[in-house]
Structure formats: C-alpha cells, structure tokens
C-alpha cells in the first residue's frame, strides 16, 4: 500500500513560526512534525510515499530527499498554486495503483492504522475517513454515522448549536483508486466537494472510529500541547536521543556542565550546551546546537535549533525559533514567541502574549509590550570601543569575517599590505584566516602572524613599519573582538569607520581579476621588534619582587624582557589567591593583564585594586618622571587635581577627547601606559627603582580627589533628545560639547556626561570639593536623564 502526505499548507495560524518554515517542518521534540508521520506509516509497512508540496517546498525536499535516510521511498508532487486537499491528491494520481492512504503532514498520531485498513477492506469502501473523538469539535469537521460506520452527514467546523457528535475528521483517509473518477475539477476539497458528492451519489463512504492519540498542530496552543503530550509519553512514538533518567531525553554530543539542573520531563537536542548554574525546568524542549548560558532559567519553553541564550536570562513559557540570538539578562514571558533569525539584545523584556516576527533586532533595554511585525528596531553601532565585536560563532562567524575582510580591503588601495594577527585561540585563528581570505579576494596582501600576540605589539609594528593598516582579533569570555587600525597603528577614525561600515552594508566589495588577488606572508616572531624597543625603558635595578598575571601571550613578553630578573609570572589565579601571594612574597605590586595585552588593572602590596582615578595619577606621575615630554595628555573627564600632580613635577596636562584613538595620538611615544600592560609594568618597576615606598604610600601621597563615576541606562532612540535637553537647560557659557557634555558649575565643580559608544548607557563623571557634593551631583543628573527619556 502507498501513502500520500499533504504538506503544502502555509500554516498561517502558526505564524511567526511558519514565516520561513513550512508547517510540516516545524520541529517537535527534536524532529519535524512530518518525520513523525513518516515514522508512523513505516511502522505499518507503508514505505512508498508521495509528498505534495507548495509553500517552501524545497525545505521539505532538502530534508527528506529520496527518503532512504528514513527507510522509505519518497517522491514529490509540487503544486504551482493551492489546489485544495482533493486537488492536491489528484495532482499525484500517477503515483497510485491500488488502495492508498492520505495523511495530513501537520498532525501527530499513534492510531493503529492496520485496524483502519481492515475496516476499509471489510466494508468494501470507496473511501474511509479515520475519525476520533474531541470534546471540543468546533475547529474540526464533525461526522454523523450509521451503526455500520457509513457516513450520514458531515458538518464542517460547526457552531455549538450545530454540534451533533464528538466524532471529528482527522484528515487521514483510505481510498480506492476509483476515487479519482469523482474529482471533476483540478481544484477541489474533500470536506466541501468530494465527500458531499459521494454521499449524494450513495457511494460507499465510511468513517472508522479510531482509538489512540491524534492532534492537529494548527495553532501555537496545539503546538505547545503536542510537546507536553510527547514529554508525558501520551503518544506511542520514539523520541530522539537517550532517556538518561526518567522523562529526560538528551541527544548525542550534548554537554551539560556540572552545576546545571535539569528537571524532567525535558528534552535537550544533539550538540546542545547547558552551562553551569543554568536550570532547565519541566516541559522545556531545547533543540540541536542550542547554548544556554550560566544562571539562565528556562521553564515550559520551546527553543528551536541553533539558538544562543546568554547568561542570567529568564524564559517563562516562551517559544524561540531557530538561529536566534538572545543576549544576557533577557526576559521572555508567558506565551511570547520570537521568530527565527532575530537578535534580542541585553536587558530586553518581552511581555506575555507578544509575538516577534523573524529577522528583527530588539535593541538593548527595550520593553516589548505588543507584537512586532514589520521592519526592524534600530541596532547598536557597527563599531564599538574595541572595534567590531559579537558572540563567537553566533554573530562572529568565519563567513562574517571573510566578508568584513573583503570590505576592509576594498577601502584600501589595490596591492596594499596589512598585518593580520590574533591572540592565538583556535577560534580567533580561524577568524583570522577567513578575514585574510577576504582581504586577498579584494586584492590586498597580508602579513599573517602565526603565533598568538597582543594588540600593543601589532600597534608598535604599524607605527614603525610601512603597512596600510592592521587587524587584531581576540576572544574575551564568549565574544570575539576585531580591532582595526590605520597605517600608524591607531584605531580607525570616524571617516574610516563610516567608509568600512557603508562598504560592508552595501556589499560594495572590490572584485579583482584572479591575477590580482593578494597573497600572504608569514611572520613567526613578531614580538622581537617590540621587545627590542621596550628594553630602552629598562635601565634600572630591581630591589624587590613584583607579580605579573596573564595568559601565555602577554606572559611570554614579560619572560623575554626579564629573563634574568626577579619577576614572578603567574598565568592563572583568583583575586583571593593573588592577594595571599602578594602578602606571602612581599611583592611590590601586581599587574593583571587580559589576553589582548592592552586591558589591565594594578593591585598594590596590600591587595587593593587601583581605581581609575588612581591609575590616571600613576600615569601622570611616571609620564613626567621618565619621559622628556612635559605635557601629559588626559581625557576631558579625568580629575582636575591631576594638574597639581603635573605641576609638582614641572609639567602640565593637556585635555583631549577620551577615545582610545585620540589618547594614543596625543602621546608622542610608541608605548602608552594606559593601553599597554607590559609597558605599564615596566614603568611601575622603574618608579619603584627610584621610590623607596610601597605603592599604597605612593598613592596616599598624591592629592585627594573627590571624583566619582556612575552609569545610567538610556535607550539608543532616546539619546539624542536627552543630550539636547541637557544642553538646553544650561547656559552656553557653562557647557563644553566634545565627545560628551561637560557642565561647569558655579562653585568650580563640574560634571561630564559621556554617551557610551557600544552600550545604551551614559557614563557620568563628577568632581567636587567633597565626596558628598560629587555624589549628589551624579544622582541629580541620573534623575534628569531618566526623566528626559520619557519626554
């Protein structure tokens, strides 16, 4: 016996799930709904199957192919336009040769098909409708039969005053081939056309009442119910994966970290990852290759394949379609639905019963009260503080890197040479290779650094050698950063960033002839030039131990610099262990560097971490002690008291915009204390070669500054109006605008409001003559900014 599965419907009631997935292909506990139908047919010996397709039919064909992977033989009949249920079957008439079965591709069942076949043959029926009982039959076709099962009346989707039976049509039919004689039109429907005509002609039309489970998955509510019923084993089907303990199924290669909690019934698909301290609660279904971040809680939710869920999220009865990115601290509440290929940025709250259509970006901090159908919300800037960044292998993929490399190369002259380097992590190495290929395709040559290195080393090479630019990639937590530099080793300026962003977004990639593609050179010891130059700053003797903490790349630079000196290098440790080590060894201080070699913090001999204010003071101090230049560049928001520090040393300060680019450009030396952990370490050692006091005492001897820093959230789309109102309320003589807003107060204190580049946040700096006044000023401006967001 052969079977025809109808799989051409659009599934409009399942939107937004079916916007880019045909209804029979929506996943149901690890596999498409249609696959359950094929498994069911195969269980009863039906292995020759035709599938009628229309809406997004290629998706079905791609997945099932010829059926051999599933132990069946599959062929396809594609409708150019919807033909109705009967018309769809008529289009596959050539497939049939005897009694055949028709099945709807969007239902879940375990009905005993062999009993229905026996009934059909025993009654010598032309057509048999498989029926089941439903307490609420309003959404189905009702059936009234004689005692022998012959159909007496059909009522399509009756109202309550029309309900005469709890028997409903399941959409499963058994037909003799003669049924096609009753199909006079190409477009026709079984319930509205063919079955009424059969009754009119007194043809043998029967209904078989079947025991067993059956559910039409026609709405979001029924889709959720199907998952619950499967997890509760109310359906006699096999689920993918292994039942590792009662009612918890886990797919192959899934990773559940120690400390994660799984409460059944639940399902985790193959390749899934549940991080420590995450909790997966009852009736949660997680698809293949899904990432659930630390401290995230998921309850009664359905997550499709290839979804990334960040840390500290809460999903409560929500549904997330495939290839969606959910950032940290996101809340998806009851009955919410997020379509495929969406980006939900941090601190977003999606209210109950809200639907978000595919390919939307929900901007950080947004509260979604109503369904989002058309367009996309504005996304955050392309460039952040450290170039371009995104979650590894979710937002930042090799494909993305190749396109970005081609776009960057297209902004440079043909046959330019560019440095391409990374921190040496396997994933950033992969990204580096992909980026290089994009550069080569645009006609740009590369010098690829094979070993892991640091950002300051790349910047130094660019400042001293002839390159058109450079890129450094590093991994921090789960994010990849792609830091791009100009020919001098400075981060790209605003014009260069806009040019690259436009080239990337518009796809204006330079396609060179194959003879002009770029080539790669390889550099095996890129740090040698940097080390040689750094040694010029090391004409001092060490009198005590100091600690340096970082990963292999940065620590390797220290090892090369201090091969014969008394320096302790630690590659990994906790803050508590580091404090204990400082006390035990009588070390002067510790520098703890991140793997990019640029970001770091300093800890004094007592275990206290230097504040940003104190770091500015140290930077001012060592700059004037050990460099010939008598003016120290400082960001506009740095404490005013640093002028007195400079004055003590017969120097001065100059205020510049506080971006990395402007701070690096304003400093005449190739190394910078604030942006190079190794150089900061060397400068601090040089300081203690002339100072006989511990670091804590050096800090205490500097002027006490009442300088505060705080943050306040502000959505991207409210930034402009907030900034305008802040300026409007102040007199023109009291306000400076440049990289932010600086307000000078009548008592000599000041406040600086800085809109952060890559976060929906304002940073507020305030300086006053006492700490209470500074705190009151910061609090006042936080209230203003929150008020102006709602104007």
PDB file of N, CA and C in Angstrom, residues 255-331:
ATOM      1  N   UNK A 255      26.172  18.701  25.916  1.00  0.00           N
ATOM      2  CA  UNK A 255      27.057  18.968  27.048  1.00  0.00           C
ATOM      3  C   UNK A 255      26.262  19.641  28.160  1.00  0.00           C
ATOM      4  N   UNK A 256      26.206  18.978  29.300  1.00  0.00           N
ATOM      5  CA  UNK A 256      25.543  19.550  30.466  1.00  0.00           C
ATOM      6  C   UNK A 256      26.602  19.715  31.551  1.00  0.00           C
ATOM      7  N   UNK A 257      26.949  20.944  31.862  1.00  0.00           N
ATOM      8  CA  UNK A 257      28.049  21.188  32.793  1.00  0.00           C
ATOM      9  C   UNK A 257      27.631  20.876  34.223  1.00  0.00           C
ATOM     10  N   UNK A 258      28.628  20.541  35.032  1.00  0.00           N
ATOM     11  CA  UNK A 258      28.389  20.310  36.455  1.00  0.00           C
ATOM     12  C   UNK A 258      27.784  21.565  37.066  1.00  0.00           C
ATOM     13  N   UNK A 259      26.747  21.372  37.856  1.00  0.00           N
ATOM     14  CA  UNK A 259      26.074  22.505  38.467  1.00  0.00           C
ATOM     15  C   UNK A 259      24.819  22.925  37.740  1.00  0.00           C
ATOM     16  N   UNK A 260      24.639  22.451  36.494  1.00  0.00           N
ATOM     17  CA  UNK A 260      23.381  22.704  35.784  1.00  0.00           C
ATOM     18  C   UNK A 260      22.302  21.785  36.354  1.00  0.00           C
ATOM     19  N   UNK A 261      21.079  22.262  36.352  1.00  0.00           N
ATOM     20  CA  UNK A 261      19.957  21.499  36.901  1.00  0.00           C
ATOM     21  C   UNK A 261      18.948  21.230  35.789  1.00  0.00           C
ATOM     22  N   UNK A 262      18.585  19.959  35.604  1.00  0.00           N
ATOM     23  CA  UNK A 262      17.586  19.563  34.620  1.00  0.00           C
ATOM     24  C   UNK A 262      16.443  18.877  35.372  1.00  0.00           C
ATOM     25  N   UNK A 263      15.240  19.400  35.240  1.00  0.00           N
ATOM     26  CA  UNK A 263      14.072  18.812  35.885  1.00  0.00           C
ATOM     27  C   UNK A 263      13.134  18.300  34.800  1.00  0.00           C
ATOM     28  N   UNK A 264      12.887  16.989  34.804  1.00  0.00           N
ATOM     29  CA  UNK A 264      12.040  16.407  33.775  1.00  0.00           C
ATOM     30  C   UNK A 264      10.557  16.585  34.059  1.00  0.00           C
ATOM     31  N   UNK A 265       9.731  16.367  33.027  1.00  0.00           N
ATOM     32  CA  UNK A 265      10.136  15.949  31.690  1.00  0.00           C
ATOM     33  C   UNK A 265      10.758  17.098  30.892  1.00  0.00           C
ATOM     34  N   UNK A 266      11.821  16.767  30.149  1.00  0.00           N
ATOM     35  CA  UNK A 266      12.535  17.763  29.365  1.00  0.00           C
ATOM     36  C   UNK A 266      13.314  17.071  28.259  1.00  0.00           C
ATOM     37  N   UNK A 267      13.723  17.850  27.258  1.00  0.00           N
ATOM     38  CA  UNK A 267      14.488  17.313  26.122  1.00  0.00           C
ATOM     39  C   UNK A 267      15.590  18.297  25.768  1.00  0.00           C
ATOM     40  N   UNK A 268      16.791  17.773  25.534  1.00  0.00           N
ATOM     41  CA  UNK A 268      17.929  18.581  25.089  1.00  0.00           C
ATOM     42  C   UNK A 268      18.489  17.933  23.830  1.00  0.00           C
ATOM     43  N   UNK A 269      18.489  18.652  22.730  1.00  0.00           N
ATOM     44  CA  UNK A 269      18.878  18.104  21.436  1.00  0.00           C
ATOM     45  C   UNK A 269      20.374  17.887  21.302  1.00  0.00           C
ATOM     46  N   UNK A 270      20.746  17.230  20.208  1.00  0.00           N
ATOM     47  CA  UNK A 270      22.152  16.895  19.977  1.00  0.00           C
ATOM     48  C   UNK A 270      22.989  18.161  19.847  1.00  0.00           C
ATOM     49  N   UNK A 271      24.176  18.092  20.426  1.00  0.00           N
ATOM     50  CA  UNK A 271      25.094  19.229  20.362  1.00  0.00           C
ATOM     51  C   UNK A 271      24.709  20.394  21.247  1.00  0.00           C
ATOM     52  N   UNK A 272      23.665  20.236  22.068  1.00  0.00           N
ATOM     53  CA  UNK A 272      23.256  21.317  22.952  1.00  0.00           C
ATOM     54  C   UNK A 272      24.258  21.520  24.070  1.00  0.00           C
ATOM     55  N   UNK A 273      24.243  22.708  24.653  1.00  0.00           N
ATOM     56  CA  UNK A 273      25.161  23.020  25.741  1.00  0.00           C
ATOM     57  C   UNK A 273      24.409  23.773  26.829  1.00  0.00           C
ATOM     58  N   UNK A 274      24.383  23.205  28.014  1.00  0.00           N
ATOM     59  CA  UNK A 274      23.756  23.855  29.166  1.00  0.00           C
ATOM     60  C   UNK A 274      24.868  24.163  30.163  1.00  0.00           C
ATOM     61  N   UNK A 275      25.130  25.444  30.370  1.00  0.00           N
ATOM     62  CA  UNK A 275      26.244  25.866  31.215  1.00  0.00           C
ATOM     63  C   UNK A 275      25.907  25.703  32.707  1.00  0.00           C
ATOM     64  N   UNK A 276      26.959  25.756  33.518  1.00  0.00           N
ATOM     65  CA  UNK A 276      26.793  25.574  34.962  1.00  0.00           C
ATOM     66  C   UNK A 276      25.863  26.634  35.539  1.00  0.00           C
ATOM     67  N   UNK A 277      25.134  26.228  36.553  1.00  0.00           N
ATOM     68  CA  UNK A 277      24.179  27.069  37.279  1.00  0.00           C
ATOM     69  C   UNK A 277      22.943  27.426  36.467  1.00  0.00           C
ATOM     70  N   UNK A 278      22.822  26.914  35.239  1.00  0.00           N
ATOM     71  CA  UNK A 278      21.572  27.086  34.488  1.00  0.00           C
ATOM     72  C   UNK A 278      20.557  26.078  35.016  1.00  0.00           C
ATOM     73  N   UNK A 279      19.284  26.414  34.899  1.00  0.00           N
ATOM     74  CA  UNK A 279      18.227  25.499  35.326  1.00  0.00           C
ATOM     75  C   UNK A 279      17.229  25.303  34.203  1.00  0.00           C
ATOM     76  N   UNK A 280      17.064  24.053  33.792  1.00  0.00           N
ATOM     77  CA  UNK A 280      16.080  23.684  32.777  1.00  0.00           C
ATOM     78  C   UNK A 280      14.932  23.010  33.511  1.00  0.00           C
ATOM     79  N   UNK A 281      13.781  23.642  33.505  1.00  0.00           N
ATOM     80  CA  UNK A 281      12.664  23.140  34.291  1.00  0.00           C
ATOM     81  C   UNK A 281      11.732  22.293  33.439  1.00  0.00           C
ATOM     82  N   UNK A 282      10.664  21.808  34.062  1.00  0.00           N
ATOM     83  CA  UNK A 282       9.711  20.891  33.431  1.00  0.00           C
ATOM     84  C   UNK A 282       9.164  21.437  32.105  1.00  0.00           C
ATOM     85  N   UNK A 283       8.917  20.501  31.201  1.00  0.00           N
ATOM     86  CA  UNK A 283       8.273  20.770  29.912  1.00  0.00           C
ATOM     87  C   UNK A 283       9.045  21.789  29.073  1.00  0.00           C
ATOM     88  N   UNK A 284      10.361  21.694  29.164  1.00  0.00           N
ATOM     89  CA  UNK A 284      11.223  22.502  28.311  1.00  0.00           C
ATOM     90  C   UNK A 284      11.817  21.614  27.229  1.00  0.00           C
ATOM     91  N   UNK A 285      11.796  22.098  25.997  1.00  0.00           N
ATOM     92  CA  UNK A 285      12.372  21.386  24.855  1.00  0.00           C
ATOM     93  C   UNK A 285      13.428  22.278  24.226  1.00  0.00           C
ATOM     94  N   UNK A 286      14.656  21.789  24.182  1.00  0.00           N
ATOM     95  CA  UNK A 286      15.793  22.541  23.649  1.00  0.00           C
ATOM     96  C   UNK A 286      16.293  21.817  22.408  1.00  0.00           C
ATOM     97  N   UNK A 287      16.380  22.534  21.294  1.00  0.00           N
ATOM     98  CA  UNK A 287      16.762  21.935  20.020  1.00  0.00           C
ATOM     99  C   UNK A 287      18.247  21.645  19.907  1.00  0.00           C
ATOM    100  N   UNK A 288      18.649  21.272  18.706  1.00  0.00           N
ATOM    101  CA  UNK A 288      20.048  20.917  18.454  1.00  0.00           C
ATOM    102  C   UNK A 288      20.927  22.160  18.449  1.00  0.00           C
ATOM    103  N   UNK A 289      22.148  21.993  18.980  1.00  0.00           N
ATOM    104  CA  UNK A 289      23.181  23.039  18.962  1.00  0.00           C
ATOM    105  C   UNK A 289      22.694  24.346  19.579  1.00  0.00           C
ATOM    106  N   UNK A 290      21.960  24.216  20.660  1.00  0.00           N
ATOM    107  CA  UNK A 290      21.481  25.377  21.413  1.00  0.00           C
ATOM    108  C   UNK A 290      22.405  25.605  22.596  1.00  0.00           C
ATOM    109  N   UNK A 291      22.717  26.858  22.867  1.00  0.00           N
ATOM    110  CA  UNK A 291      23.562  27.227  24.000  1.00  0.00           C
ATOM    111  C   UNK A 291      22.699  27.907  25.053  1.00  0.00           C
ATOM    112  N   UNK A 292      22.754  27.397  26.290  1.00  0.00           N
ATOM    113  CA  UNK A 292      22.059  28.017  27.418  1.00  0.00           C
ATOM    114  C   UNK A 292      23.124  28.501  28.393  1.00  0.00           C
ATOM    115  N   UNK A 293      23.171  29.808  28.627  1.00  0.00           N
ATOM    116  CA  UNK A 293      24.235  30.397  29.412  1.00  0.00           C
ATOM    117  C   UNK A 293      24.092  30.185  30.906  1.00  0.00           C
ATOM    118  N   UNK A 294      25.137  30.541  31.624  1.00  0.00           N
ATOM    119  CA  UNK A 294      25.176  30.374  33.074  1.00  0.00           C
ATOM    120  C   UNK A 294      24.076  31.185  33.760  1.00  0.00           C
ATOM    121  N   UNK A 295      23.494  30.601  34.801  1.00  0.00           N
ATOM    122  CA  UNK A 295      22.492  31.255  35.645  1.00  0.00           C
ATOM    123  C   UNK A 295      21.210  31.606  34.881  1.00  0.00           C
ATOM    124  N   UNK A 296      21.001  30.981  33.745  1.00  0.00           N
ATOM    125  CA  UNK A 296      19.764  31.191  32.997  1.00  0.00           C
ATOM    126  C   UNK A 296      18.726  30.165  33.436  1.00  0.00           C
ATOM    127  N   UNK A 297      17.486  30.608  33.512  1.00  0.00           N
ATOM    128  CA  UNK A 297      16.380  29.745  33.933  1.00  0.00           C
ATOM    129  C   UNK A 297      15.382  29.617  32.783  1.00  0.00           C
ATOM    130  N   UNK A 298      15.064  28.365  32.418  1.00  0.00           N
ATOM    131  CA  UNK A 298      14.135  28.104  31.315  1.00  0.00           C
ATOM    132  C   UNK A 298      13.015  27.210  31.833  1.00  0.00           C
ATOM    133  N   UNK A 299      11.775  27.704  31.739  1.00  0.00           N
ATOM    134  CA  UNK A 299      10.628  26.939  32.220  1.00  0.00           C
ATOM    135  C   UNK A 299       9.574  26.812  31.121  1.00  0.00           C
ATOM    136  N   UNK A 300       9.112  25.596  30.900  1.00  0.00           N
ATOM    137  CA  UNK A 300       7.990  25.313  29.991  1.00  0.00           C
ATOM    138  C   UNK A 300       8.158  26.042  28.653  1.00  0.00           C
ATOM    139  N   UNK A 301       9.367  26.058  28.139  1.00  0.00           N
ATOM    140  CA  UNK A 301       9.661  26.792  26.909  1.00  0.00           C
ATOM    141  C   UNK A 301      10.129  25.846  25.820  1.00  0.00           C
ATOM    142  N   UNK A 302       9.976  26.292  24.576  1.00  0.00           N
ATOM    143  CA  UNK A 302      10.404  25.522  23.406  1.00  0.00           C
ATOM    144  C   UNK A 302      11.432  26.359  22.661  1.00  0.00           C
ATOM    145  N   UNK A 303      12.616  25.800  22.474  1.00  0.00           N
ATOM    146  CA  UNK A 303      13.700  26.509  21.800  1.00  0.00           C
ATOM    147  C   UNK A 303      14.130  25.685  20.599  1.00  0.00           C
ATOM    148  N   UNK A 304      14.079  26.290  19.417  1.00  0.00           N
ATOM    149  CA  UNK A 304      14.449  25.576  18.199  1.00  0.00           C
ATOM    150  C   UNK A 304      15.968  25.470  18.068  1.00  0.00           C
ATOM    151  N   UNK A 305      16.404  24.894  16.941  1.00  0.00           N
ATOM    152  CA  UNK A 305      17.827  24.631  16.716  1.00  0.00           C
ATOM    153  C   UNK A 305      18.632  25.925  16.575  1.00  0.00           C
ATOM    154  N   UNK A 306      19.906  25.809  16.959  1.00  0.00           N
ATOM    155  CA  UNK A 306      20.914  26.854  16.731  1.00  0.00           C
ATOM    156  C   UNK A 306      20.523  28.198  17.360  1.00  0.00           C
ATOM    157  N   UNK A 307      19.991  28.136  18.545  1.00  0.00           N
ATOM    158  CA  UNK A 307      19.658  29.352  19.296  1.00  0.00           C
ATOM    159  C   UNK A 307      20.709  29.548  20.377  1.00  0.00           C
ATOM    160  N   UNK A 308      21.118  30.780  20.564  1.00  0.00           N
ATOM    161  CA  UNK A 308      22.064  31.119  21.629  1.00  0.00           C
ATOM    162  C   UNK A 308      21.319  31.921  22.678  1.00  0.00           C
ATOM    163  N   UNK A 309      21.333  31.431  23.913  1.00  0.00           N
ATOM    164  CA  UNK A 309      20.722  32.144  25.033  1.00  0.00           C
ATOM    165  C   UNK A 309      21.835  32.480  26.023  1.00  0.00           C
ATOM    166  N   UNK A 310      21.975  33.743  26.347  1.00  0.00           N
ATOM    167  CA  UNK A 310      23.081  34.194  27.176  1.00  0.00           C
ATOM    168  C   UNK A 310      22.891  33.909  28.656  1.00  0.00           C
ATOM    169  N   UNK A 311      23.616  34.640  29.468  1.00  0.00           N
ATOM    170  CA  UNK A 311      23.614  34.441  30.924  1.00  0.00           C
ATOM    171  C   UNK A 311      22.495  35.241  31.593  1.00  0.00           C
ATOM    172  N   UNK A 312      22.054  34.728  32.727  1.00  0.00           N
ATOM    173  CA  UNK A 312      21.075  35.414  33.578  1.00  0.00           C
ATOM    174  C   UNK A 312      19.776  35.760  32.835  1.00  0.00           C
ATOM    175  N   UNK A 313      19.359  34.892  31.936  1.00  0.00           N
ATOM    176  CA  UNK A 313      18.088  35.093  31.232  1.00  0.00           C
ATOM    177  C   UNK A 313      16.977  34.330  31.938  1.00  0.00           C
ATOM    178  N   UNK A 314      15.732  34.748  31.686  1.00  0.00           N
ATOM    179  CA  UNK A 314      14.570  34.033  32.187  1.00  0.00           C
ATOM    180  C   UNK A 314      13.600  33.816  31.041  1.00  0.00           C
ATOM    181  N   UNK A 315      13.333  32.554  30.723  1.00  0.00           N
ATOM    182  CA  UNK A 315      12.363  32.189  29.697  1.00  0.00           C
ATOM    183  C   UNK A 315      11.219  31.478  30.401  1.00  0.00           C
ATOM    184  N   UNK A 316      10.031  32.034  30.305  1.00  0.00           N
ATOM    185  CA  UNK A 316       8.878  31.514  31.024  1.00  0.00           C
ATOM    186  C   UNK A 316       7.756  31.200  30.033  1.00  0.00           C
ATOM    187  N   UNK A 317       7.624  29.934  29.666  1.00  0.00           N
ATOM    188  CA  UNK A 317       6.568  29.561  28.744  1.00  0.00           C
ATOM    189  C   UNK A 317       6.695  30.231  27.394  1.00  0.00           C
ATOM    190  N   UNK A 318       7.925  30.478  26.973  1.00  0.00           N
ATOM    191  CA  UNK A 318       8.169  31.189  25.713  1.00  0.00           C
ATOM    192  C   UNK A 318       8.543  30.207  24.606  1.00  0.00           C
ATOM    193  N   UNK A 319       8.567  30.721  23.396  1.00  0.00           N
ATOM    194  CA  UNK A 319       8.891  29.911  22.225  1.00  0.00           C
ATOM    195  C   UNK A 319       9.861  30.713  21.371  1.00  0.00           C
ATOM    196  N   UNK A 320      11.054  30.149  21.106  1.00  0.00           N
ATOM    197  CA  UNK A 320      12.100  30.849  20.361  1.00  0.00           C
ATOM    198  C   UNK A 320      12.450  30.035  19.125  1.00  0.00           C
ATOM    199  N   UNK A 321      12.259  30.614  17.946  1.00  0.00           N
ATOM    200  CA  UNK A 321      12.537  29.913  16.691  1.00  0.00           C
ATOM    201  C   UNK A 321      14.032  29.919  16.380  1.00  0.00           C
ATOM    202  N   UNK A 322      14.416  29.201  15.332  1.00  0.00           N
ATOM    203  CA  UNK A 322      15.813  28.884  15.059  1.00  0.00           C
ATOM    204  C   UNK A 322      16.689  30.059  14.684  1.00  0.00           C
ATOM    205  N   UNK A 323      17.995  29.887  14.915  1.00  0.00           N
ATOM    206  CA  UNK A 323      19.028  30.838  14.513  1.00  0.00           C
ATOM    207  C   UNK A 323      18.819  32.214  15.134  1.00  0.00           C
ATOM    208  N   UNK A 324      18.309  32.223  16.344  1.00  0.00           N
ATOM    209  CA  UNK A 324      18.066  33.477  17.062  1.00  0.00           C
ATOM    210  C   UNK A 324      19.101  33.646  18.158  1.00  0.00           C
ATOM    211  N   UNK A 325      19.488  34.878  18.384  1.00  0.00           N
ATOM    212  CA  UNK A 325      20.466  35.211  19.426  1.00  0.00           C
ATOM    213  C   UNK A 325      19.768  35.968  20.542  1.00  0.00           C
ATOM    214  N   UNK A 326      19.825  35.417  21.752  1.00  0.00           N
ATOM    215  CA  UNK A 326      19.246  36.050  22.925  1.00  0.00           C
ATOM    216  C   UNK A 326      20.405  36.416  23.856  1.00  0.00           C
ATOM    217  N   UNK A 327      20.621  37.680  24.078  1.00  0.00           N
ATOM    218  CA  UNK A 327      21.775  38.150  24.840  1.00  0.00           C
ATOM    219  C   UNK A 327      21.547  37.962  26.341  1.00  0.00           C
ATOM    220  N   UNK A 328      22.442  38.507  27.145  1.00  0.00           N
ATOM    221  CA  UNK A 328      22.370  38.356  28.594  1.00  0.00           C
ATOM    222  C   UNK A 328      21.232  39.177  29.195  1.00  0.00           C
ATOM    223  N   UNK A 329      20.714  38.691  30.321  1.00  0.00           N
ATOM    224  CA  UNK A 329      19.712  39.425  31.111  1.00  0.00           C
ATOM    225  C   UNK A 329      18.450  39.742  30.307  1.00  0.00           C
ATOM    226  N   UNK A 330      18.009  38.788  29.517  1.00  0.00           N
ATOM    227  CA  UNK A 330      16.772  38.942  28.729  1.00  0.00           C
ATOM    228  C   UNK A 330      15.653  38.174  29.421  1.00  0.00           C
ATOM    229  N   UNK A 331      14.450  38.736  29.360  1.00  0.00           N
ATOM    230  CA  UNK A 331      13.284  38.097  29.975  1.00  0.00           C
ATOM    231  C   UNK A 331      12.212  37.901  28.911  1.00  0.00           C
TER     232      UNK A 331
END
